[in-house]
DNA sequence: GTTCTAGAAC
DNA sequence: GTTCTAGAAC
């Protein structure tokens, strides 16, 4: 909570007094009323009004509407308000956020204290305004806490403070009581999450379905999106169940937002240590962003600076607005670039590092911060890519999964860039030659955005897919510089050994007949002996039992290790069609046949058990040779489902729905594949999307979760279930 | 794909 | 101490 300990108020601007609305949230007993009392005790500061649902009814139980009316009129009078009610879930808070326009800054202060503490306080107290005391309190608090959703920036708050202990609360009280009538607080997300949170972070966060869009406020400097489920820490299974219900509501009608999109977070290059003129730099940033932002499909660019009062951010913001740059695809963000997800809820899979020519840690600023946050893994991986960097250039470093930036923040790549130096105190200064400086800075941003584009393309984002097939040259900024080792393969450093081993294996006797050659520059694993079973079944079905249907095109068999009550495989019988990556337009009719055969079986199972729900699809990177379609019921009730890979191979974008594959192949001539790396991402319920720390807990949860499936799965026939039987239940 | 198991996490 | 994961062998 460094920010609050410093009493970071900014009374610099002589703005006229502007009221703010502070929405408190916390269980009974968390200390909301005390919080307000303590802040308001100081008469010299900002005029405050406390809107408390327990007292607003004048003896009778107050209503939410009374609170809304009360808050609106206080704000109209120019007073700042505290909304003192539990406000534990998003829906409860939403009406207050919507109450007034962007002219009133909305803050959230969450008093997120241990349940035990709130309960013991509630049980003990007498004379509570809401008359919640004694034995009943425990049950009520418990029930309420199960609904708890920590506030997120995308609900519309300019500032969020999460307090998890008394020290945090005191700091927040200090912050708000020191706030004069025209002072402004730094915006963004403040407050530590429990470091022992059970939430596993992985790349999933870039891919998961999101809250409905539309909460973005172009005036503020915060991301329009935020974390979905940091609230799952320490939840017991009951609580998770409860939150299913909430998510169920939330998932109805939600649409896919850009939060899934690949995102590059970058600092302003050369304007800190290298003293580049801010005005000129902001022109170049906006110019380059405008040039690239529409070439990047859905991918997003985010300019990040540590300070909310950052001059470069406000310059760029103003110029970007002038140029009408799509604020969903480009925005500024005040926060620590190494903690964008964990502290700011912003998902950035790629971050740029303004580094030094030696590509070494240290030197202060962003470079020191990124190297330090990423751990030694980044240094090693960087060394493997390049030994030095010249200005104007960029080098892409895939971040090993061992790096905390990868596991905690979900950063998969760091792009090092070196901008022009205008600081005479530093080596290679351009002596105020801004002609040259601007030219190099432009080149730097081009290198950066090209490098990002190459990552986006390599990840096969649908939005960029078409371009890839129009024969655009794959840019690999990282291997362009002459003074560095050329490593074309965009694989994680951590995978190098494995890949090398499998390459060596490939030379051995185990190689399958249909070449494991390199198409499109990607290394392919050789098939182990154990991986040939399906191939053999396809070629010689007569040698195998367990086959339930056979034709010239396909063989259908029960999966030997079913991962659900019903799990079968529709196997293609074409020689040389080892996996989805081999599928081309010429296989369209085969794909359709496989789909209809799979569908027929799903329908047969449905006729026997109408509560089943099926999904048909392929693994992006199968373990077994020979193209096969999985037809799997969505109960995942099976002892064979044992690990993360099992789960994620059926419940992440790694699983490619047959309907989508058919669309993609017909449109682009091949299917979009996801990397195996995503199999190590966090475990989330396929229905309510709640996160779970391990497989046993996940399985316990899914055995009873009845939440609606995400909207994505309910579309385009991705899920197969009986008409009239609602897949939501 | 599974099985086995060391050692991390609890 | 037990549970769980993840890597290697097959």
XYZ file of C-alpha atoms (C1' of nucleotides) in Angstrom:
749
model
C 0.000 0.000 0.000
C 2.889 2.317 -0.658
C 0.701 4.734 -2.491
C -1.483 5.468 0.456
C 1.233 5.646 3.060
C 2.609 8.577 1.181
C -0.624 10.506 1.342
C -0.282 11.012 -2.314
C -2.663 13.803 -2.838
C -2.152 16.094 -5.680
C -3.235 19.527 -4.779
C -1.166 21.010 -7.553
C -3.982 21.875 -9.895
C -6.217 24.707 -8.793
C -9.224 22.942 -10.197
C -12.551 23.929 -8.808
C -13.942 21.617 -6.162
C -15.346 18.446 -7.613
C -17.387 16.034 -5.537
C -16.525 12.380 -5.639
C -18.513 9.317 -4.782
C -16.818 6.690 -2.658
C -18.627 3.387 -2.683
C -17.691 1.382 0.361
C -17.987 -2.322 0.249
C -17.649 -4.830 2.985
C -19.569 -7.311 5.077
C -21.389 -6.223 8.200
C -18.719 -5.821 10.820
C -16.027 -4.856 8.354
C -15.994 -1.302 9.669
C -17.618 0.764 6.936
C -19.440 3.123 9.255
C -16.367 3.595 11.409
C -14.399 4.352 8.280
C -16.816 7.132 7.297
C -16.927 8.529 10.804
C -13.183 8.763 11.021
C -12.784 10.477 7.670
C -15.621 12.917 8.312
C -14.407 13.781 11.768
C -12.010 16.312 10.310
C -14.111 19.382 9.529
C -11.499 21.310 7.603
C -11.424 19.080 4.585
C -13.830 18.261 1.807
C -17.549 18.268 2.647
C -18.737 14.689 2.982
C -22.148 13.123 3.279
C -22.551 9.571 4.434
C -25.376 7.741 2.744
C -26.162 4.778 4.945
C -28.928 2.382 4.117
C -29.327 1.446 7.765
C -30.135 5.006 8.832
C -31.681 6.550 5.756
C -35.109 5.061 6.502
C -35.465 7.030 9.728
C -35.985 4.064 11.926
C -37.510 1.847 9.291
C -35.327 -0.355 7.104
C -33.850 1.817 4.364
C -33.971 0.954 0.697
C -31.432 1.082 -2.047
C -33.562 3.641 -3.866
C -33.496 5.962 -0.904
C -29.720 5.691 -0.942
C -29.592 6.463 -4.642
C -31.802 9.517 -4.266
C -29.870 10.712 -1.243
C -26.554 10.319 -2.995
C -27.747 12.130 -6.104
C -28.970 15.149 -4.194
C -25.831 15.395 -2.042
C -23.652 15.288 -5.150
C -25.799 17.953 -6.747
C -25.070 20.174 -3.783
C -21.387 19.704 -4.446
C -20.831 17.349 -1.554
C -18.809 14.187 -1.782
C -20.551 11.049 -0.633
C -19.763 7.786 1.028
C -22.136 5.021 0.079
C -22.217 3.051 3.290
C -23.890 -0.243 2.553
C -22.482 -3.690 1.931
C -22.298 -3.415 -1.857
C -20.654 -6.787 -1.952
C -21.559 -7.793 -5.433
C -21.206 -5.985 -8.657
C -24.883 -5.826 -9.369
C -25.528 -4.075 -6.059
C -22.896 -1.488 -6.838
C -23.774 -0.927 -10.447
C -26.710 1.415 -9.834
C -24.529 3.738 -7.817
C -21.851 3.811 -10.471
C -24.471 4.630 -13.063
C -26.110 7.240 -10.891
C -24.017 10.127 -12.138
C -21.986 10.843 -15.224
C -18.238 10.917 -15.681
C -18.050 14.388 -14.169
C -18.194 12.725 -10.771
C -15.250 10.480 -10.038
C -16.304 7.140 -8.591
C -14.053 5.411 -6.101
C -14.388 2.026 -4.494
C -13.046 1.223 -1.058
C -13.323 -2.446 -0.242
C -12.942 -3.478 3.369
C -11.983 -7.032 2.636
C -11.348 -8.356 6.108
C -11.359 -11.987 7.166
C -14.869 -13.362 7.499
C -14.171 -14.527 11.018
C -13.388 -11.009 12.148
C -16.519 -9.494 10.606
C -18.652 -12.217 12.094
C -17.207 -11.898 15.574
C -17.704 -8.115 15.480
C -21.264 -8.436 14.226
C -22.128 -11.066 16.774
C -20.749 -9.006 19.623
C -22.075 -5.616 18.809
C -25.212 -4.139 20.210
C -27.021 -1.133 18.956
C -26.023 -1.588 15.348
C -27.986 0.715 13.141
C -29.149 -2.069 10.895
C -30.172 -4.134 13.879
C -27.948 -6.907 12.823
C -26.506 -8.389 15.925
C -26.394 -11.493 18.008
C -26.511 -15.040 16.747
C -28.228 -14.265 13.464
C -25.320 -12.152 12.377
C -22.964 -15.042 11.785
C -25.272 -16.680 9.313
C -26.042 -13.417 7.555
C -22.432 -12.370 7.236
C -21.485 -15.765 6.010
C -24.149 -15.743 3.387
C -23.281 -12.264 2.258
C -19.614 -13.020 1.985
C -20.349 -15.820 -0.351
C -21.554 -13.222 -2.806
C -18.454 -11.126 -2.464
C -16.944 -9.851 -5.685
C -14.049 -7.481 -5.250
C -14.492 -4.300 -7.269
C -12.894 -4.078 -10.688
C -11.888 -1.055 -12.650
C -14.168 -1.965 -15.489
C -17.185 -1.437 -13.281
C -16.472 2.226 -13.755
C -14.292 3.206 -10.806
C -11.515 5.673 -11.279
C -9.820 4.433 -8.161
C -10.102 1.242 -6.173
C -8.628 0.691 -2.740
C -8.704 -2.769 -1.284
C -8.010 -2.989 2.427
C -7.196 -6.351 3.879
C -6.181 -5.419 7.378
C -6.403 -2.605 9.897
C -3.223 -1.040 8.634
C -4.658 -0.796 5.126
C -7.843 0.702 6.514
C -5.950 3.298 8.506
C -3.961 4.234 5.416
C -7.148 4.647 3.404
C -8.706 6.762 6.165
C -5.638 8.975 6.111
C -5.815 9.277 2.370
C -9.450 10.304 2.261
C -9.362 12.573 5.275
C -6.409 14.447 3.844
C -8.333 15.059 0.662
C -9.130 18.727 0.250
C -12.078 19.985 -1.789
C -10.140 20.263 -5.044
C -7.514 17.583 -4.454
C -7.303 14.579 -6.669
C -6.089 11.143 -5.748
C -4.009 8.986 -8.069
C -6.267 6.748 -10.083
C -6.052 3.015 -10.495
C -6.046 -0.073 -8.359
C -4.491 0.106 -4.920
C -4.189 -2.568 -2.349
C -2.545 -5.889 -2.152
C -4.188 -9.074 -3.059
C -3.410 -11.924 -0.721
C -0.147 -13.269 -1.937
C -1.348 -16.732 -1.046
C -4.383 -16.371 -3.231
C -5.393 -19.687 -4.598
C -5.950 -18.319 -8.027
C -3.598 -19.702 -10.546
C -2.607 -17.333 -13.214
C -1.843 -18.523 -16.631
C -2.340 -17.565 -20.162
C -5.969 -18.374 -19.755
C -6.597 -14.872 -18.666
C -6.006 -13.646 -22.156
C -8.415 -16.041 -23.607
C -11.253 -16.296 -21.244
C -14.673 -14.945 -21.987
C -15.270 -11.563 -20.596
C -17.703 -9.262 -18.983
C -19.939 -7.327 -21.276
C -18.139 -4.369 -22.773
C -19.382 -0.859 -22.556
C -18.040 0.190 -19.199
C -15.089 1.980 -20.629
C -14.750 5.584 -19.839
C -12.596 7.289 -22.403
C -11.921 10.210 -20.094
C -10.169 8.207 -17.455
C -6.781 6.796 -17.730
C -7.506 3.282 -16.716
C -8.067 0.125 -18.586
C -11.632 -0.563 -19.519
C -11.188 -4.144 -18.512
C -10.296 -5.912 -15.397
C -9.782 -9.127 -13.628
C -12.694 -11.398 -13.664
C -12.047 -13.688 -10.835
C -9.533 -12.594 -8.344
C -12.231 -13.045 -5.815
C -11.832 -16.776 -5.762
C -9.097 -16.742 -3.195
C -9.726 -18.994 -0.268
C -13.229 -19.747 -1.294
C -14.546 -23.039 -0.124
C -16.496 -25.141 -2.509
C -19.782 -23.766 -1.287
C -18.713 -20.292 -2.029
C -17.601 -21.239 -5.447
C -20.969 -22.779 -5.988
C -22.660 -19.617 -4.959
C -20.629 -17.574 -7.309
C -21.688 -19.871 -10.090
C -25.127 -18.460 -9.768
C -23.826 -14.969 -10.100
C -21.729 -15.755 -13.078
C -24.602 -17.508 -14.621
C -26.521 -14.297 -14.683
C -23.514 -12.433 -15.885
C -22.890 -14.788 -18.743
C -26.275 -14.338 -20.283
C -26.083 -11.977 -23.169
C -22.425 -11.298 -22.728
C -20.440 -10.816 -25.853
C -16.837 -11.316 -26.637
C -14.785 -8.273 -25.831
C -11.349 -7.224 -26.805
C -10.011 -8.362 -23.506
C -9.252 -11.642 -25.170
C -7.136 -9.812 -27.644
C -3.359 -9.899 -27.636
C -2.123 -6.774 -25.952
C 1.191 -4.976 -25.983
C 1.994 -2.768 -23.028
C 4.813 -0.366 -23.733
C 6.481 2.445 -21.885
C 7.157 5.744 -23.505
C 10.521 5.181 -25.120
C 13.419 7.559 -24.565
C 11.429 10.138 -22.620
C 12.736 9.150 -19.194
C 16.462 8.537 -18.878
C 17.129 9.531 -22.445
C 15.477 12.937 -22.025
C 13.608 12.942 -25.307
C 11.284 15.935 -25.628
C 7.853 14.901 -24.392
C 5.862 16.833 -26.903
C 7.800 15.467 -29.846
C 7.726 11.967 -28.380
C 3.974 12.060 -27.897
C 3.492 13.103 -31.522
C 5.539 10.152 -32.655
C 3.764 7.700 -30.376
C 0.365 8.750 -31.657
C 1.550 8.791 -35.259
C 2.970 5.290 -35.010
C 0.023 3.939 -33.068
C -2.307 5.275 -35.691
C -0.235 3.648 -38.391
C -0.274 0.248 -36.719
C -3.417 0.001 -34.683
C -5.637 -1.035 -37.532
C -3.091 -3.384 -38.999
C -3.110 -5.356 -35.806
C -6.639 -6.671 -36.052
C -8.098 -6.912 -32.591
C -4.756 -6.656 -30.878
C -4.386 -3.762 -28.477
C -1.657 -1.296 -27.690
C -1.353 0.253 -24.262
C 0.984 3.045 -23.304
C 1.983 2.584 -19.690
C 3.551 4.942 -17.247
C 4.066 4.570 -13.555
C 2.532 7.836 -12.529
C -1.036 8.857 -12.897
C 0.111 12.421 -13.342
C 2.421 11.424 -16.127
C 2.753 14.199 -18.639
C 3.457 11.864 -21.518
C 0.270 9.927 -20.820
C -1.881 13.019 -20.854
C -0.207 14.383 -23.986
C -0.692 11.105 -25.803
C -4.227 10.739 -24.537
C -5.167 14.148 -25.815
C -3.542 13.651 -29.193
C -4.989 10.171 -29.628
C -8.437 11.535 -28.892
C -7.887 14.280 -31.456
C -6.913 11.699 -34.047
C -9.971 9.623 -33.190
C -7.946 6.558 -32.478
C -10.147 3.693 -31.350
C -9.898 3.779 -27.572
C -10.620 0.100 -27.307
C -7.512 -0.703 -29.271
C -5.262 1.944 -27.886
C -5.334 3.510 -24.470
C -3.037 4.726 -21.764
C -2.641 3.108 -18.387
C -1.069 4.401 -15.215
C 0.545 1.571 -13.335
C 3.549 -0.617 -12.909
C 4.325 -2.363 -16.179
C 5.478 -5.430 -14.281
C 2.214 -5.720 -12.367
C -0.403 -4.827 -14.916
C -2.495 -7.877 -14.288
C -1.946 -8.481 -10.607
C -2.413 -4.862 -9.609
C -4.294 -3.282 -12.438
C -6.305 -6.162 -13.819
C -5.031 -5.414 -17.283
C -4.152 -8.400 -19.420
C -1.055 -7.815 -21.514
C 0.579 -10.840 -23.019
C 3.471 -8.818 -24.373
C 5.374 -6.021 -22.711
C 8.015 -3.781 -24.166
C 11.151 -2.983 -22.287
C 13.076 0.200 -22.930
C 16.445 -1.374 -22.412
C 20.141 -0.510 -22.805
C 22.394 -1.518 -25.661
C 23.914 -4.355 -23.652
C 20.477 -5.830 -22.963
C 21.465 -6.107 -19.343
C 19.499 -5.602 -16.153
C 19.976 -2.503 -14.099
C 20.211 1.132 -14.991
C 17.065 2.054 -13.172
C 13.673 2.781 -14.682
C 11.654 0.351 -16.690
C 14.621 -1.801 -17.655
C 15.627 -2.489 -14.070
C 12.041 -3.084 -13.055
C 11.293 -5.532 -15.849
C 14.485 -7.536 -15.491
C 14.019 -7.688 -11.773
C 10.369 -8.687 -11.942
C 11.029 -11.281 -14.628
C 13.825 -12.944 -12.673
C 16.998 -14.498 -14.087
C 14.973 -16.410 -16.667
C 14.583 -13.273 -18.759
C 18.276 -12.543 -18.697
C 19.113 -16.054 -19.828
C 16.463 -16.043 -22.510
C 17.587 -12.625 -23.696
C 21.196 -13.707 -23.874
C 20.170 -16.619 -26.050
C 18.547 -14.231 -28.509
C 20.955 -11.367 -28.706
C 24.035 -9.948 -27.108
C 23.376 -6.299 -27.818
C 20.903 -3.969 -29.409
C 21.324 -0.882 -31.508
C 19.003 2.057 -31.202
C 15.865 1.972 -33.262
C 15.769 -1.799 -33.057
C 13.751 -4.368 -31.173
C 14.348 -7.931 -30.103
C 11.642 -10.382 -29.119
C 12.289 -12.671 -26.193
C 9.759 -15.389 -25.434
C 9.462 -15.432 -21.690
C 10.166 -18.794 -20.079
C 7.260 -20.074 -18.049
C 9.515 -20.132 -15.012
C 9.495 -16.350 -14.946
C 7.163 -14.749 -12.416
C 6.119 -12.297 -15.093
C 4.813 -15.243 -17.042
C 3.135 -17.074 -14.202
C 1.849 -14.088 -12.276
C 1.154 -11.577 -15.000
C 0.641 -13.820 -17.993
C 3.348 -12.138 -20.034
C 4.524 -14.478 -22.759
C 6.959 -12.199 -24.558
C 9.159 -9.288 -23.725
C 10.198 -7.047 -26.587
C 13.372 -5.164 -25.788
C 13.728 -1.876 -27.604
C 16.372 0.779 -27.605
C 15.374 4.319 -28.421
C 17.451 7.403 -29.231
C 19.376 9.040 -26.418
C 19.158 12.813 -25.975
C 20.754 12.830 -22.548
C 24.323 14.162 -22.629
C 25.008 12.345 -19.361
C 24.552 9.032 -21.136
C 26.693 7.392 -23.787
C 25.880 7.888 -27.485
C 23.954 11.080 -27.035
C 22.560 12.690 -30.153
C 23.529 16.212 -29.036
C 20.052 17.603 -29.360
C 19.841 16.524 -32.994
C 16.098 16.016 -33.080
C 16.012 15.327 -36.818
C 17.989 12.240 -36.156
C 16.315 11.608 -32.796
C 12.801 11.674 -34.215
C 13.821 9.450 -37.079
C 15.256 6.890 -34.678
C 12.305 7.107 -32.317
C 9.930 6.444 -35.210
C 12.060 3.510 -36.224
C 12.006 2.226 -32.651
C 8.226 2.225 -32.480
C 8.014 0.622 -35.912
C 10.384 -2.114 -34.794
C 8.377 -2.577 -31.636
C 5.001 -2.783 -33.312
C 6.330 -4.991 -36.112
C 7.741 -7.330 -33.520
C 4.425 -7.383 -31.706
C 2.626 -8.043 -34.990
C 4.882 -11.019 -35.609
C 4.006 -12.450 -32.199
C 0.328 -11.927 -32.834
C 0.625 -13.648 -36.172
C 2.597 -16.531 -34.753
C -0.162 -17.052 -32.241
C -2.598 -17.396 -35.063
C -5.113 -14.873 -33.891
C -8.136 -15.175 -36.116
C -8.187 -11.470 -36.774
C -4.845 -11.599 -38.464
C -5.311 -14.897 -40.040
C -6.184 -13.724 -43.452
C -3.141 -11.541 -43.738
C -0.953 -14.479 -42.994
C -2.289 -16.285 -45.985
C -1.942 -13.357 -48.265
C 1.714 -14.101 -48.085
C 2.868 -11.276 -45.903
C 6.417 -11.681 -44.845
C 6.739 -12.817 -41.283
C 8.668 -10.178 -39.507
C 10.993 -11.314 -36.866
C 12.539 -8.202 -35.583
C 14.395 -10.260 -33.074
C 16.561 -11.958 -35.624
C 17.171 -9.015 -37.877
C 20.044 -7.474 -36.089
C 23.321 -8.575 -37.419
C 25.033 -8.763 -34.087
C 22.892 -11.416 -32.605
C 22.368 -15.088 -32.778
C 19.662 -15.974 -35.166
C 17.009 -18.150 -33.647
C 14.016 -18.280 -35.867
C 11.889 -20.577 -33.876
C 9.539 -18.698 -31.652
C 9.633 -21.145 -28.817
C 10.127 -20.597 -25.171
C 13.638 -20.972 -23.987
C 12.447 -23.495 -21.479
C 11.257 -25.690 -24.300
C 14.499 -25.697 -26.208
C 15.830 -28.839 -24.639
C 12.654 -30.723 -25.076
C 12.320 -29.673 -28.656
C 15.881 -30.571 -29.338
C 15.397 -33.976 -27.808
C 12.350 -34.676 -29.837
C 14.199 -33.543 -32.906
C 16.931 -36.066 -32.145
C 14.289 -38.688 -31.579
C 12.884 -37.853 -34.929
C 16.043 -39.148 -36.529
C 15.565 -42.466 -34.783
C 13.664 -45.496 -35.988
C 10.397 -44.263 -34.576
C 9.585 -41.842 -37.308
C 6.149 -42.201 -38.767
C 5.841 -42.779 -42.459
C 4.134 -39.523 -43.240
C 7.013 -37.158 -42.821
C 7.342 -35.115 -39.715
C 8.896 -32.482 -41.823
C 8.786 -28.836 -41.115
C 5.883 -27.095 -42.654
C 5.462 -23.432 -41.886
C 8.639 -23.324 -39.884
C 7.306 -25.103 -36.870
C 9.088 -27.972 -35.290
C 6.991 -31.038 -35.078
C 7.282 -33.732 -32.549
C 7.906 -37.205 -33.760
C 5.279 -39.722 -32.806
C 6.377 -42.098 -30.102
C 5.521 -45.757 -30.410
C 2.608 -45.301 -28.065
C 1.229 -42.541 -30.255
C 0.724 -44.799 -33.237
C -2.229 -46.735 -31.903
C -4.900 -44.650 -33.577
C -3.000 -44.580 -36.843
C -2.896 -48.353 -36.779
C -6.588 -48.487 -35.970
C -7.386 -46.233 -38.911
C -5.297 -48.250 -41.312
C -6.203 -51.695 -39.990
C -9.467 -51.466 -38.113
C -9.948 -55.200 -38.399
C -7.042 -55.722 -36.033
C -8.722 -53.729 -33.317
C -11.632 -54.280 -31.034
C -13.526 -51.472 -29.363
C -14.673 -50.171 -32.735
C -18.299 -49.168 -32.864
C -18.647 -47.985 -36.449
C -16.620 -48.246 -39.583
C -16.819 -46.802 -43.070
C -14.422 -46.005 -45.903
C -13.847 -42.533 -44.476
C -13.926 -42.957 -40.728
C -13.720 -45.356 -37.847
C -15.560 -44.631 -34.626
C -14.292 -46.019 -31.354
C -14.671 -45.448 -27.660
C -11.799 -43.557 -26.202
C -9.628 -46.011 -24.330
C -9.378 -43.598 -21.407
C -12.657 -41.694 -21.562
C -12.510 -38.290 -19.868
C -16.273 -38.120 -19.420
C -19.274 -40.403 -19.186
C -19.417 -40.503 -22.952
C -16.254 -39.948 -24.895
C -15.653 -41.346 -28.300
C -13.378 -40.748 -31.193
C -14.172 -40.324 -34.861
C -11.008 -41.282 -36.652
C -10.164 -40.221 -40.199
C -8.914 -43.026 -42.412
C -6.861 -40.918 -44.806
C -3.191 -41.789 -44.854
C -0.959 -38.805 -44.177
C -3.515 -36.838 -42.223
C -1.776 -36.991 -38.895
C -3.262 -34.003 -37.137
C -5.316 -30.883 -37.471
C -2.293 -28.968 -38.748
C -2.294 -31.175 -41.835
C -5.876 -30.403 -42.721
C -6.444 -28.374 -45.879
C -9.333 -27.310 -48.078
C -9.280 -30.638 -49.866
C -10.334 -32.273 -46.589
C -13.505 -30.231 -46.239
C -15.836 -33.057 -47.077
C -14.010 -35.409 -44.733
C -14.330 -32.864 -41.925
C -18.026 -32.605 -42.583
C -18.392 -36.358 -42.619
C -16.526 -36.652 -39.335
C -18.725 -33.982 -37.850
C -21.944 -35.580 -38.942
C -20.864 -39.005 -37.747
C -19.892 -37.515 -34.395
C -23.161 -35.645 -34.226
C -25.098 -38.810 -34.967
C -23.456 -40.555 -32.038
C -24.038 -37.616 -29.738
C -27.689 -37.699 -30.693
C -27.847 -41.404 -30.051
C -26.437 -40.889 -26.560
C -28.873 -38.039 -26.035
C -31.762 -40.300 -26.857
C -30.606 -42.577 -24.048
C -29.891 -39.806 -21.577
C -31.439 -36.455 -22.376
C -29.445 -34.576 -19.754
C -26.141 -35.048 -21.525
C -24.461 -32.200 -23.340
C -21.841 -32.842 -25.990
C -19.027 -30.992 -27.582
C -17.263 -32.045 -30.753
C -13.767 -30.935 -31.503
C -10.108 -31.490 -32.158
C -7.003 -30.995 -30.079
C -4.779 -28.281 -31.520
C -1.756 -30.485 -30.989
C -2.829 -34.078 -30.516
C -0.783 -36.638 -28.642
C -1.902 -39.459 -30.858
C -1.143 -39.672 -34.533
C -4.005 -39.634 -37.062
C -6.640 -36.938 -37.267
C -9.396 -37.675 -34.787
C -12.484 -35.859 -33.638
C -13.438 -36.046 -29.976
C -17.101 -36.401 -29.118
C -17.248 -35.815 -25.419
C -20.016 -35.240 -22.903
C -19.572 -32.170 -20.753
C -19.900 -33.852 -17.360
C -16.182 -34.740 -17.368
C -17.142 -37.328 -14.840
C -14.291 -39.786 -15.213
C -11.470 -41.234 -13.167
C -9.276 -40.958 -16.201
C -9.370 -37.192 -16.061
C -6.390 -36.720 -13.828
C -4.370 -33.663 -14.631
C -4.283 -30.148 -15.939
C -3.432 -31.235 -19.440
C -6.442 -33.489 -19.547
C -8.737 -30.715 -18.421
C -7.345 -27.925 -20.512
C -7.134 -30.016 -23.631
C -10.924 -30.137 -23.578
C -11.647 -26.870 -21.856
C -9.427 -24.205 -23.286
C -8.965 -22.726 -26.744
C -6.652 -25.678 -27.324
C -9.853 -27.604 -28.014
C -11.034 -26.551 -31.441
C -14.725 -26.992 -31.979
C -15.488 -28.987 -35.078
C -17.869 -26.283 -36.326
C -15.127 -23.670 -36.102
C -12.556 -25.881 -37.731
C -14.915 -26.425 -40.633
C -15.466 -22.684 -40.971
C -11.799 -21.871 -40.808
C -10.706 -24.495 -43.250
C -13.353 -23.436 -45.721
C -12.422 -19.774 -45.296
C -8.660 -19.835 -44.880
C -7.681 -23.307 -45.973
C -6.513 -24.286 -42.557
C -7.575 -24.399 -38.960
C -6.367 -22.044 -36.288
C -4.238 -23.871 -33.774
C -3.294 -22.969 -30.261
C 0.044 -23.676 -28.738
C 0.542 -26.542 -26.306
C 1.700 -23.987 -23.774
C -1.859 -23.056 -23.003
C -2.380 -26.477 -21.511
C -0.547 -25.322 -18.430
C -2.896 -22.482 -17.755
C -5.094 -22.222 -14.729
C -7.981 -24.555 -14.121
C -11.361 -23.014 -14.663
C -14.822 -24.461 -14.530
C -16.115 -24.853 -18.062
C -19.500 -23.586 -16.956
C -19.149 -20.768 -14.469
C -15.466 -20.054 -15.237
C -14.476 -20.069 -11.584
C -10.812 -20.836 -10.977
C -9.669 -23.817 -8.925
C -6.305 -24.567 -7.413
C -5.999 -28.197 -8.395
C -7.691 -31.047 -10.167
C -9.408 -32.638 -7.176
C -10.938 -29.319 -6.191
C -11.974 -28.610 -9.752
C -13.586 -32.012 -10.046
C -15.433 -31.530 -6.788
C -16.723 -28.269 -8.143
C -17.794 -29.431 -11.587
C -19.629 -32.379 -10.128
C -22.256 -29.949 -8.939
C -21.859 -26.732 -10.909
C -25.032 -26.063 -12.810
C -24.182 -22.610 -14.082
C -24.891 -21.648 -17.624
C -22.255 -22.413 -20.186
C -20.382 -19.389 -21.509
C -22.211 -17.643 -24.309
C -19.479 -18.616 -26.740
C -20.288 -22.286 -26.348
C -23.998 -21.731 -26.669
C -23.485 -20.213 -30.086
C -23.087 -21.825 -33.488
C -23.925 -25.290 -32.287
C -20.699 -25.722 -30.381
C -22.640 -27.535 -27.692
C -24.982 -30.308 -28.653
C -27.975 -30.923 -26.446
C -31.633 -31.726 -26.816
C -33.956 -28.989 -27.945
C -36.126 -28.011 -25.047
C -33.580 -29.182 -22.521
C -31.865 -26.047 -21.454
C -28.101 -26.236 -21.499
C -28.173 -23.559 -18.865
C -29.341 -26.072 -16.338
C -1.673 -41.291 -24.491
C -0.458 -43.558 -19.331
C 2.432 -44.694 -15.436
C 5.755 -43.723 -12.094
C 7.779 -40.954 -8.765
C 10.536 -37.011 -6.745
C 9.722 -33.270 -4.554
C 6.785 -29.203 -4.040
C 2.777 -27.650 -1.787
C -0.169 -27.982 1.750
C 2.533 -36.337 7.588
C -0.416 -36.315 3.073
C -1.771 -34.509 -1.364
C -0.759 -33.028 -5.754
C 1.927 -31.784 -9.729
C 4.997 -32.212 -13.373
C 8.711 -34.384 -15.791
C 10.681 -38.598 -17.657
C 10.119 -43.089 -19.382
C 7.514 -45.857 -22.067
